[in-house]
Structure formats: C-alpha cells, structure tokens
Amino acid sequence: MFAARPPSRSSTTGRRRRARHASLIALLMILPIAPAAAQTGLRPSIGGTASPTPPPTPEQLKQREQELEAARAAQKAAAEAQDRLKADIAALGEDRGKLNQQLIDVAAQVRSVETRVGEAEIRLRGLDGREQDLRNSLEARRTEIIEVLAALQRAGRRSPPALLVRPEDALQSLRTAMLLGAVVPEMRSRAEKLSTDLGELVAIRKTIASERDKLAGDRDKLRTDQTRLAALVEERQRKQASAEKDMEAESARAAVLAQQIDSLQGLITTMELDLKSAAKAASTASLQGVPVNSKPDANALRNPGRKAPAIAFASSKGMLAFPVNGTKIREFGASDGAGGSDKGISLSTRPGAQVTTPCDGWVVYAGPFRSYGQLLILNAGGGYHVLIAGMERISVNIGQFVQTGEPVATMGSTSQVASILATNASQPVLYVEFRKDGTPIDPGPWWAANEGEKVRG
C-alpha cells in the first residue's frame, strides 16, 4: 500500500495564481460594458444585458406635431387679442368719458350675454326633461312596439285572396277578414301614436343640438367680453390710482376701521368722517347729490364724462335696474328666519356674474365687512346710500365716482352672505339695501318694471 502524498507547495501556489488570472480576465471583460452602455444610451436589463429605448412611431411624431401647432395657434390668437385690447385702450387716451362709455357698453354686453346663456340653459333643461320622458315612455312600450312591428310585417307578407277556394276556406278567410277589421284600426292608432312620439323625439334632439351650439357660441362671446372688460377695468383703476396717490393707505385704514365697527350705520358714519377720500366723496355728494333739475335729462344721462349724478336719486323711482342678472329670492320686510325682517332684497345669480351700479354715486366703502362678505357702499346724494354685498371681488376704490351701469364687482361661485340671510343657498346671492338718512327703506319703488324702463348710463 502506498500512502498518498500531500500536494507540494509549488503546485498549490500555481493553482492560486491561475485562479487570480482567471478572475482578472473576467473583470477586464466586464468593465468595458458599463461605459459602452452609457455612451450608446442602452438600458441595463435584469439579466445584465442592455435594451435600447424604442424610438417614437410616426403616428406619435405626427400627434406631437399637431399638438405643437395647436399650442402655437392658441398662443398666437391670445397674443393678437392682447394686442388689439392694448390698441383699443391706447386709442382711448386720457379721455375719461370714452373710457367710462366703453366700460358701460361692454358691461351691458356681458350682462346681455349672461341673460341669453341663462335662458338657453333653462330651455335646455326643459328639452332634456321632455326627451327623457319620451325615452322612458318608449322604453316602457317596448313590447307594444315589437307587436306592432310584427303585425305590420305579417300584414305586408299576406298573400292575395285565391279566386277558386273551397267553402270552408272561404269561411275561414271571412272570419280572418272580420277579425282584422276589428284589430287593424286599433293597430293603426297605436302605430300612429308611436310614430308621433318618435317624430317628436327626433325634433327635440335636433332642437337640443341647435340650442347647445348657440349656447357654446354665447359662452365663447361671454369669455371674450369678460376679458375685454377686465382690461378696461384695470385701465380705469390704474388712472384712478394715479390720481389718488394715497389710495392704498386709505384702503388699509378702512379695513382697520371696519374691524372696530359692528353696525352698518356706524360703518357709513365712520368712513365718511375718518377717511379723506370717503369724506371728500360724502362732501361732494351733499353738494352735488341733488341736481337742480330733478327730472330725468336724456343728455345728462348720456354724458359719460359726468362726475355727479345726472338726476336726484329720489326722482329715479321706477327707473333703476338690478345690479346683477338674477332671480329675487328674498323681499324687503320678509322674515329673516331669526325673528327679524330683511332690510333689503336678495338676488340669486349665476357664478361669476357681472355686478354693475344701479345708480350714480360715490364709493364710501369697498371691502369685507362682518358676515356681509365683500361690501360696497355708494353715497347716491340727498341722504341716500346704496349697499351691495355678497360679491367675491370688488373693482372700485373708496372715493371713486361711478355711473349707472358701470362694472364694479363680480360674483363668486358660492354664497358669501348666507349667514345674514339665514339660508344655505347653493348659488351666489347678492344682497341689496337702500338707506335714507341711515334708515333702511323699501327699494321696490325704485326698480324698473321692465328692461325698457331701466336707466342706461
């Protein structure tokens, strides 16, 4: 028996050296892969290999080009519209009368389109309801429709009577004819009713399509008019700010004073005594608020450059328009739900509706106040004040003179005066109150009976 010899040191060292060489070769083979993958944009996969990012298809490239062209066209149209607005405003120059007239005209257009949009939406709701009723009726009579159609089909396939028949066949034909004579009138009546309903459904669907097209056009026009109006309002306020250097300080002081006052009458008195611009407006109102000629003067009303009321507020009964398009939901003197009575009227409006002044007057307060939301107070002269509350944004400043029909604010998307109305209104609500020497009065006699009798600035 031979004993196994242990491996020599030289053979062990050789094996270790060969293993190191193999590892080094493997490492050198792996190292170039990472830079190559980075340079060629390949993405390493789970198995250690790299997969290229697939290039966009021709359809994707075409879609991207179309989207880019649409974005460029929209951007160009917006830039052209802005240039036109700037040119129009530049053409107005420093003529205050022209700017006021533009404001009043565009505000009237906005309210007119708002009216058309509201009427179209009401008509569409009625048409949609009628269409749904017809669909439900036809669906409920599906079995009847099938029977009528099957009977008509059988009648159309009926063969002509034979000339030579047996007596029993003739008797059967006679009985069949008698039965059909009793059934056909009823079948005809049912078929005519179905035909009438289907014809009405088709006509309603055409009317709905037409109404929706008109509504879309009116909404586009409304957006265009609102953009133009916003530019004009910005220009008006810029010129007003340049004339009143301390306007921002006045507004800040008014906000501080409003936080210290609890009642509307206290707010009016404090504003007209403590703020320079409001006091100046109140002083001017006391001097110029009651024109010598208290009767409506057509020329005075058409003067957009006026800086005082064209007619006395007391003489404008039956001539004033609501400040906003809407539906009256609360009357003066009605119960407020808290044991008292309403001191003004409340109008339910569309979200974002335009608010205009119902009369000429000076702004003595513009800003938030208690539960009234954004509050605007006008001194109409002769001891009369007009309070308008519930807007989301006011676009006039304290001390400013505004004319009938001039845009002064916009509504929000929810009610801002629900707390003072003791109601959870889902739509925006505008609150309007008239005061004489600090006492709330019924504004009913001042509102115009119809659109043709409203005062136009």
PDB file of C-alpha atoms in Angstrom, residues 30 33-34 36-38 40-53:
ATOM      1  CA  ILE A  30     -16.917  43.026 -17.786  1.00  0.00           C
ATOM      2  CA  ILE A  33     -19.711  47.091 -20.825  1.00  0.00           C
ATOM      3  CA  ALA A  34     -20.790  49.972 -18.500  1.00  0.00           C
ATOM      4  CA  ALA A  36     -20.430  51.371 -23.737  1.00  0.00           C
ATOM      5  CA  ALA A  37     -23.931  51.171 -22.361  1.00  0.00           C
ATOM      6  CA  ALA A  38     -23.720  54.746 -21.114  1.00  0.00           C
ATOM      7  CA  THR A  40     -24.963  54.242 -26.598  1.00  0.00           C
ATOM      8  CA  GLY A  41     -27.944  55.066 -24.395  1.00  0.00           C
ATOM      9  CA  LEU A  42     -28.652  51.413 -23.671  1.00  0.00           C
ATOM     10  CA  ARG A  43     -30.640  50.486 -20.610  1.00  0.00           C
ATOM     11  CA  PRO A  44     -29.249  47.566 -18.492  1.00  0.00           C
ATOM     12  CA  SER A  45     -31.754  44.776 -18.086  1.00  0.00           C
ATOM     13  CA  ILE A  46     -32.226  42.388 -15.211  1.00  0.00           C
ATOM     14  CA  GLY A  47     -30.100  39.732 -16.860  1.00  0.00           C
ATOM     15  CA  GLY A  48     -27.144  42.091 -17.207  1.00  0.00           C
ATOM     16  CA  THR A  49     -27.732  42.958 -20.885  1.00  0.00           C
ATOM     17  CA  ALA A  50     -28.760  46.398 -22.201  1.00  0.00           C
ATOM     18  CA  SER A  51     -32.032  47.127 -24.066  1.00  0.00           C
ATOM     19  CA  PRO A  52     -32.404  50.248 -26.301  1.00  0.00           C
ATOM     20  CA  THR A  53     -35.224  52.807 -25.728  1.00  0.00           C
TER      21      THR A  53
END
